[in-house]
mmCIF file of C-alpha atoms in Angstrom:
data_model
loop_
_atom_site.group_PDB
_atom_site.id
_atom_site.type_symbol
_atom_site.label_atom_id
_atom_site.label_comp_id
_atom_site.label_asym_id
_atom_site.label_seq_id
_atom_site.Cartn_x
_atom_site.Cartn_y
_atom_site.Cartn_z
ATOM 1 C CA MET D 1 0.093 -0.045 -0.012
ATOM 2 C CA SER D 2 0.975 3.591 -0.475
ATOM 3 C CA CYS D 3 1.790 4.177 3.227
ATOM 4 C CA LEU D 4 3.791 0.896 3.667
ATOM 5 C CA ARG D 5 7.269 2.417 3.306
ATOM 6 C CA GLU D 6 6.434 5.306 5.426
ATOM 7 C CA LEU D 7 5.001 2.977 8.123
ATOM 8 C CA GLU D 8 8.182 0.698 7.877
ATOM 9 C CA GLY D 9 10.273 3.895 8.374
ATOM 10 C CA LYS D 10 8.353 4.848 11.476
ATOM 11 C CA MET D 11 8.631 1.231 12.865
ATOM 12 C CA ALA D 12 12.395 1.208 12.244
ATOM 13 C CA HIS D 13 13.190 4.773 13.610
ATOM 14 C CA ASP D 14 10.533 5.990 16.023
ATOM 15 C CA PRO D 15 11.762 5.419 19.593
ATOM 16 C CA HIS D 16 8.256 5.519 20.924
ATOM 17 C CA PHE D 17 7.204 2.709 18.573
ATOM 18 C CA ASN D 18 10.101 0.400 19.520
ATOM 19 C CA HIS D 19 10.012 1.101 23.181
ATOM 20 C CA GLY D 20 9.634 -2.029 25.164
ATOM 21 C CA LEU D 21 10.059 -4.385 22.268
ATOM 22 C CA GLY D 22 13.210 -5.993 23.522
ATOM 23 C CA LEU D 23 14.028 -9.138 21.704
ATOM 24 C CA ARG D 24 10.455 -9.705 20.440
ATOM 25 C CA ARG D 25 9.989 -10.615 16.933
ATOM 26 C CA ARG D 26 7.794 -8.086 14.978
ATOM 27 C CA VAL D 27 5.571 -8.885 11.919
ATOM 28 C CA TRP D 28 4.123 -6.280 9.813
ATOM 29 C CA VAL D 29 0.632 -7.163 8.380
ATOM 30 C CA PRO D 30 -0.727 -5.050 5.529
ATOM 31 C CA GLY D 31 -4.259 -5.993 6.042
ATOM 32 C CA PRO D 32 -6.134 -6.886 9.239
ATOM 33 C CA VAL D 33 -5.159 -9.160 12.103
ATOM 34 C CA ILE D 34 -8.144 -11.416 13.118
ATOM 35 C CA VAL D 35 -8.006 -12.916 16.549
ATOM 36 C CA GLY D 36 -9.873 -16.261 16.698
ATOM 37 C CA ALA D 37 -10.073 -19.017 14.245
ATOM 38 C CA GLY D 38 -13.587 -20.090 15.062
ATOM 39 C CA PRO D 39 -16.473 -19.768 12.670
ATOM 40 C CA SER D 40 -16.532 -16.016 13.171
ATOM 41 C CA GLY D 41 -12.817 -15.522 12.426
ATOM 42 C CA LEU D 42 -13.134 -17.839 9.403
ATOM 43 C CA ALA D 43 -15.989 -15.874 7.941
ATOM 44 C CA ALA D 44 -14.246 -12.640 8.398
ATOM 45 C CA ALA D 45 -11.058 -13.962 6.650
ATOM 46 C CA ALA D 46 -13.191 -15.404 3.818
ATOM 47 C CA CYS D 47 -15.191 -12.288 3.250
ATOM 48 C CA LEU D 48 -11.964 -10.129 3.266
ATOM 49 C CA LYS D 49 -10.239 -12.419 0.766
ATOM 50 C CA ASP D 50 -13.317 -12.244 -1.526
ATOM 51 C CA LYS D 51 -12.815 -8.545 -1.469
ATOM 52 C CA GLY D 52 -9.184 -8.830 -2.260
ATOM 53 C CA VAL D 53 -7.861 -7.835 1.138
ATOM 54 C CA PRO D 54 -5.262 -10.255 2.898
ATOM 55 C CA SER D 55 -5.487 -10.915 6.542
ATOM 56 C CA ILE D 56 -3.745 -13.100 9.129
ATOM 57 C CA VAL D 57 -5.774 -15.256 11.704
ATOM 58 C CA LEU D 58 -4.278 -15.775 15.231
ATOM 59 C CA GLU D 59 -5.564 -18.858 17.115
ATOM 60 C CA ARG D 60 -4.618 -19.874 20.675
ATOM 61 C CA SER D 61 -5.516 -23.536 20.001
ATOM 62 C CA ASN D 62 -3.948 -25.874 17.598
ATOM 63 C CA CYS D 63 -6.878 -26.114 15.169
ATOM 64 C CA ILE D 64 -9.813 -24.093 13.893
ATOM 65 C CA ALA D 65 -13.082 -23.937 15.937
ATOM 66 C CA SER D 66 -11.524 -25.241 19.062
ATOM 67 C CA LEU D 67 -14.851 -24.744 21.112
ATOM 68 C CA TRP D 68 -16.587 -27.111 18.680
ATOM 69 C CA GLN D 69 -13.697 -29.518 18.599
ATOM 70 C CA PHE D 70 -12.952 -29.866 22.255
ATOM 71 C CA ARG D 71 -15.768 -28.254 24.349
ATOM 72 C CA THR D 72 -18.929 -29.734 22.991
ATOM 73 C CA TYR D 73 -20.786 -32.894 23.809
ATOM 74 C CA ASP D 74 -20.985 -35.757 21.276
ATOM 75 C CA ARG D 75 -24.708 -35.633 20.635
ATOM 76 C CA LEU D 76 -24.613 -31.894 19.699
ATOM 77 C CA ARG D 77 -26.384 -30.834 16.442
ATOM 78 C CA LEU D 78 -27.018 -27.343 15.173
ATOM 79 C CA HIS D 79 -30.148 -25.996 16.778
ATOM 80 C CA LEU D 80 -31.239 -24.047 13.837
ATOM 81 C CA PRO D 81 -31.868 -25.459 10.269
ATOM 82 C CA LYS D 82 -28.542 -25.364 8.260
ATOM 83 C CA LYS D 83 -29.569 -22.487 5.983
ATOM 84 C CA PHE D 84 -29.462 -20.211 9.010
ATOM 85 C CA CYS D 85 -26.055 -21.431 10.044
ATOM 86 C CA GLU D 86 -24.121 -21.415 6.882
ATOM 87 C CA LEU D 87 -21.078 -18.996 6.597
ATOM 88 C CA PRO D 88 -20.915 -16.419 3.802
ATOM 89 C CA LEU D 89 -20.077 -17.390 0.324
ATOM 90 C CA MET D 90 -20.457 -21.195 0.819
ATOM 91 C CA PRO D 91 -23.641 -23.241 1.653
ATOM 92 C CA PHE D 92 -23.651 -26.505 3.427
ATOM 93 C CA PRO D 93 -23.591 -29.654 1.169
ATOM 94 C CA GLU D 94 -27.019 -30.616 -0.080
ATOM 95 C CA ASP D 95 -26.832 -34.049 1.350
ATOM 96 C CA TYR D 96 -26.396 -32.744 4.860
ATOM 97 C CA PRO D 97 -29.477 -33.092 7.009
ATOM 98 C CA MET D 98 -31.534 -30.126 8.233
ATOM 99 C CA TYR D 99 -29.728 -30.034 11.539
ATOM 100 C CA PRO D 100 -26.163 -31.139 10.887
ATOM 101 C CA THR D 101 -24.162 -33.011 13.545
ATOM 102 C CA LYS D 102 -21.251 -31.614 15.325
ATOM 103 C CA GLN D 103 -18.890 -33.720 13.171
ATOM 104 C CA GLN D 104 -20.649 -32.553 9.955
ATOM 105 C CA PHE D 105 -20.296 -28.942 11.000
ATOM 106 C CA LEU D 106 -16.640 -29.384 11.725
ATOM 107 C CA GLU D 107 -16.161 -31.167 8.249
ATOM 108 C CA TYR D 108 -17.937 -28.074 6.661
ATOM 109 C CA LEU D 109 -15.607 -25.593 8.492
ATOM 110 C CA GLU D 110 -12.569 -27.470 7.375
ATOM 111 C CA ALA D 111 -13.820 -27.436 3.913
ATOM 112 C CA TYR D 112 -14.550 -23.795 4.227
ATOM 113 C CA ALA D 113 -11.114 -22.895 5.534
ATOM 114 C CA LYS D 114 -9.459 -24.872 2.592
ATOM 115 C CA ARG D 115 -11.657 -23.319 -0.032
ATOM 116 C CA PHE D 116 -10.668 -19.839 0.860
ATOM 117 C CA GLY D 117 -7.164 -20.647 1.596
ATOM 118 C CA ILE D 118 -7.365 -19.615 5.270
ATOM 119 C CA LYS D 119 -4.280 -20.814 7.171
ATOM 120 C CA PRO D 120 -4.298 -19.569 10.807
ATOM 121 C CA VAL D 121 -1.162 -19.134 12.825
ATOM 122 C CA PHE D 122 -2.026 -21.727 15.571
ATOM 123 C CA GLU D 123 -0.854 -21.837 19.271
ATOM 124 C CA GLN D 124 -0.574 -18.150 19.596
ATOM 125 C CA GLU D 125 -2.145 -16.768 22.594
ATOM 126 C CA VAL D 126 -2.867 -13.133 22.190
ATOM 127 C CA GLU D 127 -1.821 -11.464 25.470
ATOM 128 C CA SER D 128 -2.386 -7.822 24.496
ATOM 129 C CA ALA D 129 -3.643 -5.747 21.684
ATOM 130 C CA ARG D 130 -3.526 -1.933 22.015
ATOM 131 C CA TYR D 131 -3.816 0.954 19.522
ATOM 132 C CA ASP D 132 -0.457 3.085 19.309
ATOM 133 C CA ASP D 133 -1.600 6.824 18.791
ATOM 134 C CA SER D 134 2.001 7.750 17.921
ATOM 135 C CA VAL D 135 1.963 5.763 14.733
ATOM 136 C CA GLY D 136 -1.655 5.080 14.065
ATOM 137 C CA LEU D 137 -1.285 1.239 14.321
ATOM 138 C CA TRP D 138 -2.489 -1.604 16.393
ATOM 139 C CA ARG D 139 0.181 -3.600 18.172
ATOM 140 C CA VAL D 140 -0.918 -7.227 18.928
ATOM 141 C CA LYS D 141 1.372 -9.291 21.148
ATOM 142 C CA SER D 142 1.068 -13.002 21.034
ATOM 143 C CA VAL D 143 2.964 -15.694 22.988
ATOM 144 C CA GLY D 144 3.590 -19.252 21.593
ATOM 145 C CA LEU D 145 3.902 -22.482 23.331
ATOM 146 C CA LYS D 146 7.513 -22.120 24.181
ATOM 147 C CA GLY D 147 7.236 -18.576 25.347
ATOM 148 C CA GLU D 148 8.304 -16.942 22.216
ATOM 149 C CA GLU D 149 6.797 -13.432 21.739
ATOM 150 C CA ILE D 150 5.630 -11.987 18.441
ATOM 151 C CA GLU D 151 4.363 -8.523 17.936
ATOM 152 C CA TYR D 152 1.985 -8.109 14.882
ATOM 153 C CA VAL D 153 1.458 -4.486 13.684
ATOM 154 C CA CYS D 154 -1.472 -3.748 11.690
ATOM 155 C CA ARG D 155 -3.834 -0.947 10.526
ATOM 156 C CA TRP D 156 -7.129 -2.938 11.445
ATOM 157 C CA LEU D 157 -7.878 -5.392 14.173
ATOM 158 C CA VAL D 158 -10.781 -7.652 14.089
ATOM 159 C CA VAL D 159 -11.901 -9.360 17.264
ATOM 160 C CA ALA D 160 -13.422 -12.694 16.623
ATOM 161 C CA THR D 161 -12.904 -14.597 19.846
ATOM 162 C CA GLY D 162 -16.661 -14.662 20.435
ATOM 163 C CA GLU D 163 -19.266 -14.681 23.187
ATOM 164 C CA ASN D 164 -18.130 -18.179 24.267
ATOM 165 C CA ALA D 165 -14.523 -17.966 24.920
ATOM 166 C CA GLU D 166 -14.325 -18.826 28.513
ATOM 167 C CA ALA D 167 -16.600 -21.124 30.698
ATOM 168 C CA VAL D 168 -18.767 -19.474 33.395
ATOM 169 C CA MET D 169 -18.306 -20.912 36.801
ATOM 170 C CA PRO D 170 -21.067 -20.015 39.051
ATOM 171 C CA ASN D 171 -20.655 -18.930 42.651
ATOM 172 C CA ILE D 172 -22.691 -21.747 44.632
ATOM 173 C CA ASN D 173 -22.607 -21.781 48.346
ATOM 174 C CA GLY D 174 -20.564 -24.772 49.562
ATOM 175 C CA ILE D 175 -19.697 -26.454 46.136
ATOM 176 C CA GLU D 176 -16.176 -26.590 46.971
ATOM 177 C CA ASN D 177 -17.135 -29.124 49.702
ATOM 178 C CA PHE D 178 -18.843 -31.464 47.221
ATOM 179 C CA ARG D 179 -17.039 -35.002 47.093
ATOM 180 C CA GLY D 180 -18.664 -36.114 43.879
ATOM 181 C CA GLU D 181 -17.705 -35.179 40.304
ATOM 182 C CA ILE D 182 -18.234 -31.736 39.167
ATOM 183 C CA GLN D 183 -17.951 -30.909 35.349
ATOM 184 C CA HIS D 184 -18.831 -27.857 33.297
ATOM 185 C CA THR D 185 -20.506 -28.707 30.074
ATOM 186 C CA ALA D 186 -17.202 -27.668 28.415
ATOM 187 C CA GLU D 187 -15.859 -30.940 29.631
ATOM 188 C CA TYR D 188 -18.869 -33.040 29.237
ATOM 189 C CA ARG D 189 -18.852 -35.433 26.211
ATOM 190 C CA SER D 190 -21.453 -38.171 26.828
ATOM 191 C CA GLY D 191 -23.593 -39.641 29.620
ATOM 192 C CA SER D 192 -22.103 -43.150 29.170
ATOM 193 C CA GLY D 193 -19.907 -42.516 32.272
ATOM 194 C CA PHE D 194 -22.692 -41.636 34.513
ATOM 195 C CA ARG D 195 -24.929 -44.702 34.142
ATOM 196 C CA GLY D 196 -26.858 -45.460 37.166
ATOM 197 C CA LYS D 197 -25.861 -42.189 38.825
ATOM 198 C CA LYS D 198 -27.920 -39.324 40.259
ATOM 199 C CA VAL D 199 -26.588 -36.252 38.352
ATOM 200 C CA LEU D 200 -27.707 -32.661 39.025
ATOM 201 C CA VAL D 201 -27.572 -30.432 35.976
ATOM 202 C CA VAL D 202 -27.292 -26.570 36.842
ATOM 203 C CA GLY D 203 -28.851 -24.531 34.243
ATOM 204 C CA CYS D 204 -31.967 -25.066 31.956
ATOM 205 C CA GLY D 205 -30.887 -23.374 28.663
ATOM 206 C CA ASN D 206 -30.339 -25.434 25.405
ATOM 207 C CA SER D 207 -27.146 -27.111 26.796
ATOM 208 C CA GLY D 208 -28.508 -27.899 30.027
ATOM 209 C CA MET D 209 -31.750 -29.422 28.600
ATOM 210 C CA GLU D 210 -29.876 -31.459 26.092
ATOM 211 C CA VAL D 211 -27.370 -32.871 28.475
ATOM 212 C CA SER D 212 -30.095 -33.885 30.755
ATOM 213 C CA LEU D 213 -31.725 -35.684 27.936
ATOM 214 C CA ASP D 214 -28.410 -37.413 26.950
ATOM 215 C CA LEU D 215 -27.940 -38.447 30.661
ATOM 216 C CA CYS D 216 -31.353 -39.914 30.621
ATOM 217 C CA ASN D 217 -30.824 -41.822 27.488
ATOM 218 C CA HIS D 218 -27.673 -43.380 29.030
ATOM 219 C CA ASN D 219 -29.709 -44.626 32.027
ATOM 220 C CA ALA D 220 -28.425 -41.973 34.379
ATOM 221 C CA HIS D 221 -30.880 -40.204 36.819
ATOM 222 C CA PRO D 222 -30.740 -36.593 36.060
ATOM 223 C CA SER D 223 -32.324 -33.607 37.796
ATOM 224 C CA ILE D 224 -32.227 -30.073 36.317
ATOM 225 C CA VAL D 225 -31.911 -26.755 38.266
ATOM 226 C CA ALA D 226 -34.208 -24.109 36.820
ATOM 227 C CA ARG D 227 -32.521 -21.104 38.290
ATOM 228 C CA ASN D 228 -34.457 -18.537 36.133
ATOM 229 C CA ALA D 229 -37.625 -18.430 34.056
ATOM 230 C CA VAL D 230 -37.258 -19.845 30.588
ATOM 231 C CA HIS D 231 -39.041 -20.072 27.425
ATOM 232 C CA VAL D 232 -39.207 -23.625 26.034
ATOM 233 C CA LEU D 233 -40.549 -23.866 22.394
ATOM 234 C CA PRO D 234 -41.031 -26.823 20.020
ATOM 235 C CA ARG D 235 -38.193 -27.160 17.503
ATOM 236 C CA GLU D 236 -40.649 -27.181 14.700
ATOM 237 C CA VAL D 237 -44.173 -25.869 14.347
ATOM 238 C CA LEU D 238 -46.650 -26.842 11.531
ATOM 239 C CA GLY D 239 -43.934 -28.768 9.677
ATOM 240 C CA ARG D 240 -41.456 -25.863 9.545
ATOM 241 C CA SER D 241 -38.676 -24.772 11.926
ATOM 242 C CA THR D 242 -39.873 -22.540 14.592
ATOM 243 C CA PHE D 243 -36.845 -20.204 13.882
ATOM 244 C CA GLY D 244 -37.538 -20.151 10.253
ATOM 245 C CA LEU D 245 -41.330 -19.593 10.707
ATOM 246 C CA SER D 246 -40.690 -16.755 13.299
ATOM 247 C CA MET D 247 -38.387 -14.986 10.860
ATOM 248 C CA TRP D 248 -41.028 -15.191 7.963
ATOM 249 C CA LEU D 249 -43.718 -13.904 10.235
ATOM 250 C CA LEU D 250 -41.790 -11.104 11.439
ATOM 251 C CA LYS D 251 -41.926 -9.774 7.860
ATOM 252 C CA TRP D 252 -45.583 -9.232 8.147
ATOM 253 C CA LEU D 253 -46.468 -9.098 11.917
ATOM 254 C CA PRO D 254 -45.120 -7.004 14.811
ATOM 255 C CA MET D 255 -42.924 -8.946 17.427
ATOM 256 C CA ARG D 256 -45.632 -9.152 20.113
ATOM 257 C CA LEU D 257 -48.102 -10.984 17.742
ATOM 258 C CA VAL D 258 -45.473 -13.436 16.632
ATOM 259 C CA ASP D 259 -44.437 -13.933 20.333
ATOM 260 C CA ARG D 260 -48.164 -14.541 21.111
ATOM 261 C CA PHE D 261 -48.463 -17.266 18.366
ATOM 262 C CA LEU D 262 -45.408 -19.074 19.415
ATOM 263 C CA LEU D 263 -46.524 -19.288 23.022
ATOM 264 C CA ILE D 264 -50.043 -20.512 21.869
ATOM 265 C CA MET D 265 -48.400 -23.211 19.901
ATOM 266 C CA ALA D 266 -46.096 -24.091 22.665
ATOM 267 C CA TRP D 267 -49.124 -24.413 24.944
ATOM 268 C CA ILE D 268 -51.009 -26.634 22.566
ATOM 269 C CA ILE D 269 -47.886 -28.897 22.118
ATOM 270 C CA PHE D 270 -46.522 -28.953 25.603
ATOM 271 C CA GLY D 271 -49.270 -27.637 27.932
ATOM 272 C CA SER D 272 -48.252 -25.360 30.653
ATOM 273 C CA THR D 273 -44.564 -25.688 31.450
ATOM 274 C CA ASP D 274 -45.173 -23.954 34.856
ATOM 275 C CA SER D 275 -46.605 -27.208 36.195
ATOM 276 C CA PHE D 276 -43.324 -28.885 35.510
ATOM 277 C CA GLY D 277 -41.344 -26.346 37.403
ATOM 278 C CA LEU D 278 -40.320 -24.416 34.369
ATOM 279 C CA ASP D 279 -41.784 -20.890 34.671
ATOM 280 C CA ARG D 280 -42.110 -18.710 31.571
ATOM 281 C CA PRO D 281 -40.839 -15.096 31.576
ATOM 282 C CA GLN D 282 -43.289 -12.353 31.486
ATOM 283 C CA VAL D 283 -41.848 -10.968 28.292
ATOM 284 C CA GLY D 284 -42.323 -13.100 25.099
ATOM 285 C CA PRO D 285 -39.458 -15.130 23.657
ATOM 286 C CA LEU D 286 -38.598 -12.871 20.726
ATOM 287 C CA GLU D 287 -38.781 -9.787 22.650
ATOM 288 C CA LEU D 288 -36.672 -11.246 25.464
ATOM 289 C CA LYS D 289 -34.025 -12.412 22.876
ATOM 290 C CA SER D 290 -34.003 -8.921 21.292
ATOM 291 C CA LYS D 291 -33.677 -7.033 24.626
ATOM 292 C CA THR D 292 -31.375 -9.370 26.589
ATOM 293 C CA GLY D 293 -29.754 -11.838 24.234
ATOM 294 C CA LYS D 294 -31.333 -14.848 26.021
ATOM 295 C CA THR D 295 -32.254 -17.616 23.656
ATOM 296 C CA PRO D 296 -35.449 -19.603 24.149
ATOM 297 C CA VAL D 297 -34.962 -23.352 24.562
ATOM 298 C CA LEU D 298 -35.841 -25.445 21.371
ATOM 299 C CA ASP D 299 -36.920 -28.810 22.743
ATOM 300 C CA VAL D 300 -35.585 -31.990 21.246
ATOM 301 C CA GLY D 301 -37.285 -34.330 23.612
ATOM 302 C CA THR D 302 -36.398 -33.192 27.059
ATOM 303 C CA LEU D 303 -39.963 -32.040 27.996
ATOM 304 C CA ALA D 304 -41.263 -35.569 27.435
ATOM 305 C CA LYS D 305 -38.711 -36.945 29.898
ATOM 306 C CA ILE D 306 -39.706 -34.226 32.408
ATOM 307 C CA LYS D 307 -43.402 -35.004 32.083
ATOM 308 C CA SER D 308 -42.748 -38.841 32.546
ATOM 309 C CA GLY D 309 -40.618 -38.020 35.639
ATOM 310 C CA ASP D 310 -37.460 -39.354 34.219
ATOM 311 C CA ILE D 311 -35.849 -35.967 34.613
ATOM 312 C CA LYS D 312 -36.702 -33.947 37.858
ATOM 313 C CA VAL D 313 -36.742 -30.240 38.068
ATOM 314 C CA HIS D 314 -35.548 -28.344 40.895
ATOM 315 C CA PRO D 315 -35.454 -24.638 41.930
ATOM 316 C CA SER D 316 -32.288 -22.729 42.694
ATOM 317 C CA ILE D 317 -29.604 -24.142 44.942
ATOM 318 C CA GLN D 318 -29.409 -22.875 48.618
ATOM 319 C CA SER D 319 -26.242 -24.772 49.407
ATOM 320 C CA VAL D 320 -24.095 -27.821 48.604
ATOM 321 C CA GLY D 321 -22.690 -30.422 51.197
ATOM 322 C CA HIS D 322 -20.343 -33.396 50.811
ATOM 323 C CA HIS D 323 -22.947 -35.457 48.869
ATOM 324 C CA SER D 324 -26.121 -33.422 49.184
ATOM 325 C CA VAL D 325 -27.706 -30.389 47.745
ATOM 326 C CA GLN D 326 -30.205 -28.225 49.521
ATOM 327 C CA PHE D 327 -32.598 -26.177 47.269
ATOM 328 C CA VAL D 328 -34.318 -22.842 48.100
ATOM 329 C CA ASN D 329 -37.566 -24.693 48.709
ATOM 330 C CA GLY D 330 -35.881 -26.554 51.607
ATOM 331 C CA ARG D 331 -35.557 -29.917 49.846
ATOM 332 C CA VAL D 332 -32.493 -31.975 50.277
ATOM 333 C CA GLU D 333 -31.281 -34.772 47.829
ATOM 334 C CA ASN D 334 -28.095 -36.611 47.517
ATOM 335 C CA PHE D 335 -26.188 -36.564 44.136
ATOM 336 C CA ASP D 336 -23.306 -38.437 42.678
ATOM 337 C CA ALA D 337 -22.226 -35.747 40.205
ATOM 338 C CA ILE D 338 -22.914 -31.965 39.334
ATOM 339 C CA ILE D 339 -22.714 -30.716 35.741
ATOM 340 C CA LEU D 340 -22.597 -27.034 35.354
ATOM 341 C CA ALA D 341 -24.561 -25.805 32.264
ATOM 342 C CA THR D 342 -23.926 -22.314 33.114
ATOM 343 C CA GLY D 343 -22.744 -21.029 29.718
ATOM 344 C CA TYR D 344 -19.621 -19.178 28.500
ATOM 345 C CA LYS D 345 -18.443 -15.583 28.382
ATOM 346 C CA SER D 346 -16.276 -13.314 26.322
ATOM 347 C CA ASN D 347 -12.633 -12.962 27.376
ATOM 348 C CA THR D 348 -11.893 -9.700 25.671
ATOM 349 C CA PRO D 349 -11.298 -7.680 28.801
ATOM 350 C CA SER D 350 -8.201 -9.987 29.536
ATOM 351 C CA TRP D 351 -6.280 -8.872 26.319
ATOM 352 C CA LEU D 352 -7.855 -5.992 24.475
ATOM 353 C CA LYS D 353 -6.518 -2.724 25.927
ATOM 354 C CA GLU D 354 -9.419 -0.661 24.782
ATOM 355 C CA LYS D 355 -12.350 0.710 26.785
ATOM 356 C CA GLU D 356 -14.613 2.352 24.261
ATOM 357 C CA MET D 357 -15.994 -0.254 22.114
ATOM 358 C CA PHE D 358 -16.120 -3.296 24.381
ATOM 359 C CA SER D 359 -17.418 -3.245 27.970
ATOM 360 C CA GLU D 360 -14.997 -4.225 30.653
ATOM 361 C CA LYS D 361 -17.760 -5.820 32.584
ATOM 362 C CA ASP D 362 -18.947 -8.569 30.279
ATOM 363 C CA GLY D 363 -16.577 -8.194 27.353
ATOM 364 C CA MET D 364 -19.445 -7.412 24.864
ATOM 365 C CA PRO D 365 -19.721 -4.511 22.565
ATOM 366 C CA ARG D 366 -21.354 -1.500 24.294
ATOM 367 C CA LYS D 367 -23.499 -0.706 21.296
ATOM 368 C CA PRO D 368 -26.549 -2.958 20.731
ATOM 369 C CA PHE D 369 -27.095 -5.161 17.591
ATOM 370 C CA PRO D 370 -26.852 -4.129 14.825
ATOM 371 C CA HIS D 371 -24.387 -1.466 15.631
ATOM 372 C CA GLY D 372 -21.716 -3.323 17.804
ATOM 373 C CA TRP D 373 -19.474 -4.576 14.896
ATOM 374 C CA LYS D 374 -17.449 -1.361 14.360
ATOM 375 C CA GLY D 375 -15.302 0.650 16.832
ATOM 376 C CA GLU D 376 -12.688 3.502 16.299
ATOM 377 C CA CYS D 377 -9.197 3.518 14.972
ATOM 378 C CA GLY D 378 -9.818 0.314 12.776
ATOM 379 C CA LEU D 379 -11.277 -1.818 15.422
ATOM 380 C CA TYR D 380 -13.977 -4.321 14.608
ATOM 381 C CA ALA D 381 -15.954 -7.177 16.124
ATOM 382 C CA VAL D 382 -17.408 -10.410 14.677
ATOM 383 C CA GLY D 383 -19.493 -12.891 16.501
ATOM 384 C CA PHE D 384 -20.845 -10.743 19.446
ATOM 385 C CA THR D 385 -24.334 -10.294 18.274
ATOM 386 C CA ARG D 386 -25.972 -12.828 20.500
ATOM 387 C CA ARG D 387 -27.524 -14.153 17.305
ATOM 388 C CA GLY D 388 -25.365 -17.168 16.731
ATOM 389 C CA LEU D 389 -23.930 -18.124 13.350
ATOM 390 C CA LEU D 390 -26.193 -16.023 11.498
ATOM 391 C CA GLY D 391 -25.059 -12.820 13.407
ATOM 392 C CA SER D 392 -21.456 -13.722 12.799
ATOM 393 C CA SER D 393 -22.052 -13.901 9.020
ATOM 394 C CA THR D 394 -23.704 -10.614 9.127
ATOM 395 C CA ASP D 395 -20.775 -9.060 10.945
ATOM 396 C CA ALA D 396 -18.231 -10.543 8.759
ATOM 397 C CA LYS D 397 -19.871 -9.136 5.557
ATOM 398 C CA ARG D 398 -20.107 -5.570 7.116
ATOM 399 C CA VAL D 399 -16.619 -5.731 8.355
ATOM 400 C CA SER D 400 -15.030 -6.820 5.093
ATOM 401 C CA GLU D 401 -17.160 -4.066 3.047
ATOM 402 C CA ASP D 402 -15.863 -1.399 5.487
ATOM 403 C CA ILE D 403 -12.200 -2.477 5.288
ATOM 404 C CA GLU D 404 -12.448 -2.906 1.492
ATOM 405 C CA LYS D 405 -13.266 0.846 1.225
ATOM 406 C CA PHE D 406 -10.017 1.903 2.897
ATOM 407 C CA TRP D 407 -8.023 -0.764 1.111
ATOM 408 C CA LYS D 408 -9.209 0.426 -2.306
ATOM 409 C CA ALA D 409 -8.789 4.021 -1.447
ATOM 410 C CA GLU D 410 -5.046 3.531 -0.538
ATOM 411 C CA ALA D 411 -4.693 1.304 -3.781
ATOM 412 C CA LYS D 412 -5.858 4.198 -5.900
ATOM 413 C CA HIS D 413 -3.737 6.679 -4.000
ATOM 414 C CA LEU D 414 -0.789 4.373 -4.699
ATOM 415 C CA ALA D 415 -1.627 4.065 -8.493
ATOM 416 C CA MET D 416 -1.837 8.119 -8.756
ATOM 417 C CA THR D 417 1.511 8.462 -6.949
ATOM 418 C CA ILE D 418 3.173 5.994 -9.277
ATOM 419 C CA GLY D 419 1.579 7.748 -12.277
ATOM 420 C CA ARG D 420 2.930 11.208 -11.306
ATOM 421 C CA SER D 421 6.369 9.719 -10.875
ATOM 422 C CA PHE D 422 6.785 9.074 -14.565
ATOM 423 C CA THR D 423 7.445 11.758 -17.401
ATOM 424 C CA PHE D 424 5.854 10.931 -20.663
ATOM 425 C CA GLN D 425 7.443 12.310 -23.950
ATOM 426 C CA PRO D 426 5.162 13.504 -26.595
#
């Protein structure tokens, strides 16, 4: 680009720029640095490449989509139909089922990376990323497995570490005293190891409900803790996916009417979930999702097991003993294991040295969807919309289109500069 030589000169001679570098290796990146090689990072890299903009992807693990590879249970399928989960520029194979399995999704991501020539730099833990006002560049410091430090220098930084970078460990009174097995769903793979055991699943979101069903199918004796009100909806309504039908109805009807329709259908199919100990929020499922990002549960068979008594529902936990759990209603039961289906959180506050775009409290963009994808000084976010893979794809397209404008403007400026350097004779 036209400014490359100028920037390289600053990098070589500016004492402020070189301050604190020590023996660290430095890499100049003409295009964006993307942090994270999950679906969001891959989508960003593919969209940028499609626009002719090179990028480099940094990933702390040794593979793409490490969350999907190492921190998801075996029976997991995409909760939404595949057409709502495909990344930009490449659909799922036609022979894939409507709800692809975990393995099929991973194969799709591998094929996606191969198609767009995305080769992340693996085993690079980003320790810090800060904007250097003195030179107008981002300085991204990473550390490899052997402690080797590299500083990547770039004009644009794309944060694609996502909403699910770190497991949330809840503060439960006395849980440190429990002598049985404790797992987060990030560690859970299958219910086969819990056969015949009484297992308490803490959390009744999509993961908690599905893990409870998996335990039940492996002849364990699961109970689930419903800490908060939750919307449980059928995965399909009138032969169509609930999500797809909702998106179609929202084109014609206000959200409150679509919510009312969904709740009526849920009542017809399930009856009153309150009678099972699963209270519904006062706000409708779509409105709640829009305001808080809280996703309704799409039932895959768990409610039938709750109705039959194979899965018990308990209120919040009061305290945990060596083998027992006391609930807020005073009931006490013994358990062999506790599984924490308490979700994940962003880790951006731990490494991104910036306070304007991202909240230090929860690591999410301060601006609500759909405005949270762009910050100042060339900072972007992909995959923080609380709208799953569809949100990541939307972000990736917007980010690539925005960076392309600057990239093309500098290319035009470079062409004009070269043109003026020649003298043409008549």
